[in-house]
Amino acid sequence: MLRKRKEVLIVLCTIAIIMMIGIGIVSPILPHYARSFGVNIAMVGLLITGFGVARILVDIPAGRLVEVLGRRPMLIAGPALLGGASFFCALAKTYPQLLFFRFLQGLGSGLYTTAAMVMLADISNVRTRGPMMSFYQGAILIGAGLGPTLGGYIADIWGIRAPFIVYAFMAAFATAWAYFKLPETKSPKTVREICDDISIDESGDARPGATFMGSILKLFEKKEFLLGSLVTFGIFFTRTGTQNQLIPLLGADRLDLSASLIGTVLTVVTIFQFLALLVASRLSARLPRKILITPGSVALGIGLALVAFSRSYWSLIVSAMVMGIGIGLAGPVISAYVADTLSREEYGIGMGLYRAISDIGFVVGPVMLGWLADRVGFSTPILLNASFVICIACVFHIFARETAK
């Protein structure tokens, strides 16, 4: 039984690595490719925002589809849509065409991510969920780290459209891998065949007369679910708003760092996040969730504050280390915590809503913090981000009950 669960986990992680490499492959060339259509910088940013908005729009419907059609169809359709849209991005003749196909890529990403989180919840229990979520997050980090470098070399050798073509072939492989290797875990019988340490009540606790909107409203009544989702919102807000936007700008404008040194700072965040993930993976099977989530969130806030006051390259490196540790400790464990708060019948719609709340932070972070930075400089928005993350951590720690004893 343990072997079958590991096989499913490895397949999900392999597909996640492939998809994240693909997303990273196009990131170095996307601004230049967009500018080749004669658009301004704001329109370039719209390609990134549009991808995130598409994910927000599909997250909750994907959760519903996972419950109606099953996990496996969404895990196949997501990479397939991503691959097809990537291929047509390479063939785009106008900027509106490129924007449309980027939007479709976001839809595909949302379908897969939501379904993968549901399947992970299906085949895990309170003891194994933390390590499994950490392992999955580690796979995402590996893919995200490899993608940009690979994409740069591909573009240098074969041209600026080539990364999209390579991404399409990678997504096609991920689609086939999902089709042949992933079981359907919607059925309690199938789950028992994969892992026998999960107790499932086949009668469930779903209300037969509950509507789609009623199911969502029921989730908003769950304090722990909302508090856990708010913590993840803060992490996503930080990743795109401060980590991926303000830190590179601060490094260039305030510290006069080269692109390679700025890239090193962001790589340090990823490295220490991965190292912290390894620690969190081991500890989450033995410790209550909040013991990792609260210190991790506070560490992230402290790291952000250190960024705001950084006046040298090495102080920024130290800040990046602290940020990476914080995200690595809190990130995967909070996903396990949110899954703990859901019944099996709520996994689909619950993880869809959870992903939607997270992706709102993904989209809002760069816009809000960028707007503030234009008006008051870098320190104030980063300190506000730090205060927000620490306040969320305190509220979570005080009011959220522990789900893993």
Coordinates of C-alpha atoms in Angstrom, one line a residue:
M1 CA 0.0 0.0 0.0
L2 CA 2.8 2.4 0.9
R3 CA 4.5 1.7 -2.5
K4 CA 1.3 2.6 -4.4
R5 CA 0.9 5.9 -2.5
K6 CA 4.6 6.7 -3.3
E7 CA 4.0 5.9 -6.9
V8 CA 1.1 8.4 -7.2
L9 CA 3.0 11.0 -5.3
I10 CA 6.1 10.6 -7.6
V11 CA 3.8 10.9 -10.7
L12 CA 2.2 14.1 -9.4
C13 CA 5.6 15.6 -8.5
T14 CA 7.1 14.6 -11.9
I15 CA 4.3 16.4 -13.7
A16 CA 4.6 19.4 -11.4
I17 CA 8.3 19.6 -12.2
I18 CA 7.6 19.4 -15.9
M19 CA 5.0 22.1 -15.8
M20 CA 7.0 24.4 -13.6
I21 CA 10.1 24.0 -15.8
G22 CA 7.8 24.9 -18.7
I23 CA 6.5 28.0 -17.0
G24 CA 10.0 29.0 -16.1
I25 CA 11.3 28.3 -19.6
V26 CA 9.2 31.2 -21.1
S27 CA 9.8 33.7 -18.2
P28 CA 13.2 35.0 -19.5
I29 CA 11.9 35.6 -23.0
L30 CA 8.3 36.6 -22.4
P31 CA 8.9 40.4 -22.0
H32 CA 11.1 40.5 -25.1
Y33 CA 8.7 38.4 -27.1
A34 CA 5.8 40.7 -26.1
R35 CA 7.8 43.8 -27.0
S36 CA 8.4 42.3 -30.5
F37 CA 4.7 43.0 -31.1
G38 CA 5.3 46.8 -30.4
V39 CA 3.6 47.0 -27.0
N40 CA 4.6 49.0 -24.0
I41 CA 5.8 47.7 -20.6
A42 CA 2.3 47.8 -19.1
M43 CA 1.0 45.5 -21.8
V44 CA 4.0 43.2 -21.0
G45 CA 2.8 43.1 -17.4
L46 CA -0.7 42.2 -18.5
L47 CA 0.6 38.9 -19.8
I48 CA 1.7 38.0 -16.3
T49 CA -1.4 39.3 -14.7
G50 CA -3.7 37.6 -17.2
F51 CA -2.1 34.3 -16.4
G52 CA -2.8 34.8 -12.7
V53 CA -6.4 36.1 -13.3
A54 CA -7.2 33.0 -15.4
R55 CA -6.1 30.8 -12.5
I56 CA -8.3 32.7 -10.1
L57 CA -11.3 32.3 -12.5
V58 CA -10.8 28.6 -12.9
D59 CA -9.7 27.5 -9.4
I60 CA -13.2 27.2 -7.9
P61 CA -14.9 25.7 -11.0
A62 CA -12.0 23.3 -11.2
G63 CA -12.8 22.2 -7.6
R64 CA -16.4 21.6 -8.6
L65 CA -15.4 19.6 -11.8
V66 CA -13.0 17.5 -9.7
E67 CA -16.0 16.4 -7.6
V68 CA -18.3 15.9 -10.6
L69 CA -16.0 14.4 -13.2
G70 CA -13.2 13.1 -11.0
R71 CA -9.6 14.1 -10.3
R72 CA -8.0 12.2 -13.2
P73 CA -9.7 14.1 -16.1
M74 CA -8.6 17.5 -14.7
L75 CA -5.0 16.2 -14.2
I76 CA -5.0 15.2 -17.9
A77 CA -6.8 18.2 -19.2
G78 CA -4.7 20.8 -17.4
P79 CA -1.3 19.9 -19.0
A80 CA -3.0 19.3 -22.3
L81 CA -4.5 22.8 -22.3
L82 CA -1.2 24.2 -21.2
G83 CA 0.7 22.5 -24.0
G84 CA -1.8 23.4 -26.7
A85 CA -1.9 27.1 -25.6
S86 CA 1.9 27.2 -25.5
F87 CA 2.2 25.9 -29.0
F88 CA -0.2 28.6 -30.3
C89 CA 1.7 31.2 -28.3
A90 CA 4.7 30.4 -30.4
L91 CA 2.6 30.9 -33.6
A92 CA 0.9 34.1 -32.4
K93 CA 0.9 36.9 -35.0
T94 CA -0.5 39.7 -32.8
Y95 CA -0.3 40.7 -29.2
P96 CA -4.1 40.0 -28.6
Q97 CA -3.5 36.4 -29.8
L98 CA -0.6 36.0 -27.5
L99 CA -2.6 37.4 -24.5
F100 CA -5.5 35.0 -25.3
F101 CA -3.2 32.0 -25.4
R102 CA -1.5 33.1 -22.2
F103 CA -4.9 33.2 -20.6
L104 CA -5.6 29.7 -21.7
Q105 CA -2.2 28.6 -20.2
G106 CA -3.4 30.1 -16.9
L107 CA -6.6 28.1 -17.1
G108 CA -4.6 24.9 -17.7
S109 CA -2.4 25.6 -14.8
G110 CA -5.3 26.2 -12.5
L111 CA -7.0 22.9 -13.5
Y112 CA -3.9 20.9 -12.8
T113 CA -2.9 22.6 -9.6
T114 CA -6.3 22.3 -7.9
A115 CA -6.8 18.7 -9.0
A116 CA -3.3 17.8 -7.8
M117 CA -4.0 19.3 -4.3
V118 CA -7.2 17.3 -4.1
M119 CA -5.5 14.0 -5.0
L120 CA -2.8 14.7 -2.5
A121 CA -5.5 15.2 0.2
D122 CA -7.3 12.0 -1.0
I123 CA -4.3 9.7 -0.5
S124 CA -2.9 11.3 2.8
N125 CA -3.9 11.4 6.4
V126 CA -3.1 13.8 9.2
R127 CA 0.3 12.1 9.8
T128 CA 1.4 11.8 6.2
R129 CA -0.1 15.0 4.7
G130 CA 2.6 17.4 5.9
P131 CA 5.5 15.4 4.4
M132 CA 3.6 14.8 1.2
M133 CA 2.8 18.4 0.7
S134 CA 6.4 19.3 1.4
F135 CA 7.6 16.8 -1.1
Y136 CA 5.2 18.2 -3.7
Q137 CA 6.3 21.8 -3.0
G138 CA 9.9 20.7 -3.3
A139 CA 9.2 19.4 -6.8
I140 CA 7.6 22.7 -7.7
L141 CA 10.7 24.5 -6.5
I142 CA 13.0 22.3 -8.5
G143 CA 11.0 22.9 -11.7
A144 CA 10.9 26.6 -11.0
G145 CA 14.6 26.8 -10.5
L146 CA 15.6 24.9 -13.6
G147 CA 13.2 26.6 -16.0
P148 CA 14.6 30.1 -16.5
T149 CA 18.1 29.0 -17.2
L150 CA 17.0 26.3 -19.6
G151 CA 14.7 28.8 -21.3
G152 CA 17.5 31.3 -21.8
Y153 CA 19.7 28.7 -23.5
I154 CA 16.9 27.5 -25.7
A155 CA 16.1 31.0 -26.9
D156 CA 19.8 31.7 -27.6
I157 CA 20.2 28.6 -29.7
W158 CA 16.8 28.3 -31.6
G159 CA 15.2 31.7 -31.3
I160 CA 12.7 33.6 -29.1
R161 CA 9.7 31.4 -30.0
A162 CA 11.5 28.1 -29.3
P163 CA 10.8 28.0 -25.5
F164 CA 7.1 27.9 -26.2
I165 CA 7.5 25.0 -28.6
V166 CA 9.7 23.1 -26.1
Y167 CA 7.1 23.8 -23.4
A168 CA 4.4 22.4 -25.6
F169 CA 6.3 19.1 -26.1
M170 CA 6.9 18.9 -22.3
A171 CA 3.3 19.4 -21.6
A172 CA 2.4 16.7 -24.1
F173 CA 4.6 14.3 -22.2
A174 CA 3.1 15.3 -18.9
T175 CA -0.4 14.7 -20.3
A176 CA 0.5 11.2 -21.5
W177 CA 2.2 10.5 -18.1
A178 CA -0.9 11.5 -16.3
Y179 CA -3.1 9.5 -18.6
F180 CA -1.2 6.2 -18.2
K181 CA 0.0 6.5 -14.6
L182 CA -2.5 8.3 -12.5
P183 CA -5.5 6.4 -10.9
E184 CA -8.9 8.0 -10.1
T185 CA -9.0 8.7 -6.4
K186 CA -12.6 10.0 -6.2
S187 CA -13.8 6.5 -5.3
P188 CA -13.2 5.5 -1.6
K189 CA -12.6 1.9 -2.9
T190 CA -9.7 3.2 -5.1
V191 CA -8.2 5.1 -2.2
R192 CA -8.2 2.0 -0.1
E193 CA -6.3 0.2 -2.8
I194 CA -3.7 2.9 -2.8
C195 CA -3.4 3.3 1.0
D196 CA -5.0 1.3 3.8
D197 CA -4.2 3.8 6.6
I198 CA -7.1 6.2 5.7
S199 CA -10.5 5.9 7.3
I200 CA -13.2 6.7 4.8
D201 CA -16.9 7.0 5.5
E202 CA -18.5 6.1 2.2
S203 CA -21.8 7.6 3.2
G204 CA -19.9 11.0 3.6
D205 CA -21.3 14.1 5.2
A206 CA -22.2 16.0 2.0
R207 CA -25.7 17.5 2.0
P208 CA -27.7 16.1 -0.9
G209 CA -29.5 19.4 -1.4
A210 CA -26.5 21.6 -1.1
T211 CA -25.9 23.9 -4.1
F212 CA -22.6 25.0 -5.5
M213 CA -22.9 28.4 -3.8
G214 CA -24.1 26.8 -0.7
S215 CA -21.0 24.6 -0.5
I216 CA -18.8 27.7 -0.8
L217 CA -20.8 29.6 1.8
K218 CA -20.4 26.6 4.2
L219 CA -16.6 26.9 3.8
F220 CA -16.7 30.6 4.7
E221 CA -18.2 29.5 8.0
K222 CA -15.1 27.5 8.8
K223 CA -12.8 29.7 10.8
E224 CA -9.7 27.5 10.5
F225 CA -10.1 27.2 6.7
L226 CA -10.3 30.9 6.3
L227 CA -7.4 31.6 8.6
G228 CA -5.2 29.0 6.9
S229 CA -6.2 30.4 3.5
L230 CA -5.3 33.9 4.7
V231 CA -1.8 32.8 5.6
T232 CA -1.2 31.4 2.1
F233 CA -2.6 34.6 0.6
G234 CA 0.1 36.5 2.5
I235 CA 2.8 34.1 1.2
F236 CA 1.7 34.4 -2.4
F237 CA 1.3 38.2 -2.0
T238 CA 4.9 38.3 -0.8
R239 CA 6.3 36.0 -3.5
T240 CA 5.0 38.1 -6.4
G241 CA 4.9 41.5 -4.8
T242 CA 8.1 41.8 -2.9
Q243 CA 10.2 38.7 -3.9
N244 CA 9.8 38.8 -7.6
Q245 CA 9.1 42.5 -8.1
L246 CA 10.4 44.9 -5.4
I247 CA 13.6 43.0 -4.5
P248 CA 15.0 43.1 -8.1
L249 CA 14.1 46.8 -8.4
L250 CA 15.6 47.6 -5.0
G251 CA 18.7 45.7 -5.9
A252 CA 19.1 47.6 -9.1
D253 CA 18.1 51.1 -8.0
R254 CA 19.3 51.3 -4.4
L255 CA 22.3 48.9 -4.4
D256 CA 23.3 49.2 -8.0
L257 CA 23.5 45.4 -8.4
S258 CA 24.0 43.7 -11.7
A259 CA 21.3 41.3 -13.1
S260 CA 23.5 38.3 -12.1
L261 CA 23.8 39.5 -8.5
I262 CA 20.0 40.1 -8.3
G263 CA 19.4 36.7 -9.7
T264 CA 21.7 35.2 -7.1
V265 CA 19.7 36.9 -4.3
L266 CA 16.5 35.3 -5.7
T267 CA 18.3 32.0 -6.0
V268 CA 19.3 32.2 -2.4
V269 CA 15.6 32.5 -1.4
T270 CA 14.8 29.4 -3.4
I271 CA 17.8 27.4 -2.0
F272 CA 16.9 28.2 1.6
Q273 CA 13.3 27.6 1.0
F274 CA 14.1 24.1 -0.3
L275 CA 16.3 23.4 2.7
A276 CA 13.6 24.5 5.1
L277 CA 11.1 22.3 3.1
L278 CA 13.3 19.3 3.9
V279 CA 13.2 20.1 7.6
A280 CA 9.5 20.8 7.5
S281 CA 8.9 17.5 5.8
R282 CA 10.4 15.6 8.7
L283 CA 9.0 17.7 11.5
S284 CA 5.4 17.9 10.1
A285 CA 4.9 14.2 10.7
R286 CA 5.8 14.6 14.4
L287 CA 4.8 18.1 15.4
P288 CA 1.5 20.0 15.4
R289 CA 1.0 22.2 12.4
K290 CA 1.0 25.6 14.2
I291 CA 4.5 24.9 15.6
L292 CA 5.8 25.2 12.1
I293 CA 3.3 27.6 10.5
T294 CA 3.5 30.5 13.0
P295 CA 7.4 30.7 13.3
G296 CA 7.7 30.3 9.6
S297 CA 5.3 33.2 8.9
V298 CA 7.0 35.4 11.5
A299 CA 10.4 34.5 10.0
L300 CA 9.1 35.6 6.6
G301 CA 8.0 38.9 8.1
I302 CA 11.4 39.4 9.7
G303 CA 13.2 38.6 6.4
L304 CA 11.0 41.2 4.7
A305 CA 11.8 43.8 7.3
L306 CA 15.5 43.1 6.8
V307 CA 15.1 43.6 3.0
A308 CA 13.5 47.0 3.6
F309 CA 16.6 48.1 5.6
S310 CA 19.2 46.5 3.4
R311 CA 22.0 48.8 2.3
S312 CA 24.4 46.3 0.9
Y313 CA 24.5 43.2 -1.2
W314 CA 25.4 40.9 1.8
S315 CA 22.6 42.3 4.0
L316 CA 20.2 41.5 1.1
I317 CA 21.6 38.0 0.9
V318 CA 21.0 37.5 4.7
S319 CA 17.5 38.8 4.2
A320 CA 16.9 36.3 1.4
M321 CA 18.1 33.5 3.6
V322 CA 15.6 34.4 6.3
M323 CA 12.8 34.8 3.8
G324 CA 13.5 31.4 2.3
I325 CA 13.5 29.7 5.7
G326 CA 10.2 31.3 6.5
I327 CA 8.4 30.4 3.3
G328 CA 9.9 26.8 3.4
L329 CA 8.6 26.2 6.9
A330 CA 5.2 27.6 6.6
G331 CA 4.2 27.1 2.9
P332 CA 3.7 23.3 2.6
V333 CA 2.4 22.8 6.2
I334 CA -0.3 25.5 5.8
S335 CA -1.6 23.5 2.7
A336 CA -1.7 20.4 4.9
Y337 CA -3.5 22.4 7.6
V338 CA -6.2 23.6 5.2
A339 CA -6.7 20.1 3.9
D340 CA -7.1 18.9 7.5
T341 CA -10.0 21.3 8.0
L342 CA -12.0 19.7 5.1
S343 CA -14.1 16.6 4.9
R344 CA -13.5 14.3 2.0
E345 CA -16.6 15.5 0.3
E346 CA -15.3 19.1 0.5
Y347 CA -11.8 18.4 -0.9
G348 CA -12.7 19.6 -4.5
I349 CA -14.6 22.8 -3.8
G350 CA -12.4 23.5 -0.7
M351 CA -9.1 23.2 -2.4
G352 CA -10.5 25.2 -5.4
L353 CA -11.5 28.1 -3.1
Y354 CA -8.2 27.8 -1.2
R355 CA -6.3 28.1 -4.5
A356 CA -8.4 31.0 -5.6
I357 CA -7.7 33.0 -2.4
S358 CA -4.0 32.2 -2.8
D359 CA -4.0 33.3 -6.5
I360 CA -5.7 36.6 -5.6
G361 CA -2.6 37.3 -3.5
F362 CA -0.5 36.3 -6.5
V363 CA -2.2 39.0 -8.7
V364 CA -2.8 41.7 -6.1
G365 CA 0.7 41.7 -4.6
P366 CA 2.6 43.2 -7.6
V367 CA -0.1 45.8 -8.4
M368 CA -0.5 47.1 -4.8
L369 CA 3.1 47.1 -3.8
G370 CA 4.3 48.4 -7.1
W371 CA 1.8 51.3 -6.9
L372 CA 3.1 52.2 -3.4
A373 CA 6.7 51.9 -4.4
D374 CA 6.2 54.4 -7.2
R375 CA 4.9 56.9 -4.7
V376 CA 6.9 56.4 -1.4
G377 CA 9.9 54.3 -2.4
F378 CA 10.8 50.7 -1.6
S379 CA 11.0 50.6 2.2
T380 CA 7.4 51.5 3.1
P381 CA 5.6 48.9 1.0
I382 CA 8.1 46.1 2.0
L383 CA 7.6 47.0 5.7
L384 CA 3.8 47.0 5.2
N385 CA 4.1 43.6 3.6
A386 CA 6.2 42.4 6.6
S387 CA 3.7 43.8 9.1
F388 CA 0.8 42.2 7.2
V389 CA 2.5 38.8 7.2
I390 CA 3.3 39.0 10.9
C391 CA -0.1 40.2 11.9
I392 CA -1.7 37.3 9.9
A393 CA 0.6 34.9 11.8
C394 CA -0.4 36.2 15.2
V395 CA -4.1 36.1 14.3
F396 CA -3.7 32.6 13.0
H397 CA -1.8 31.4 16.1
I398 CA -4.3 32.9 18.5
F399 CA -7.6 32.0 16.9
A400 CA -7.0 28.9 14.8
R401 CA -7.3 25.5 16.5
E402 CA -4.7 22.8 15.9
T403 CA -5.7 20.1 13.5
A404 CA -2.8 17.7 14.0
K405 CA -2.3 16.4 17.5

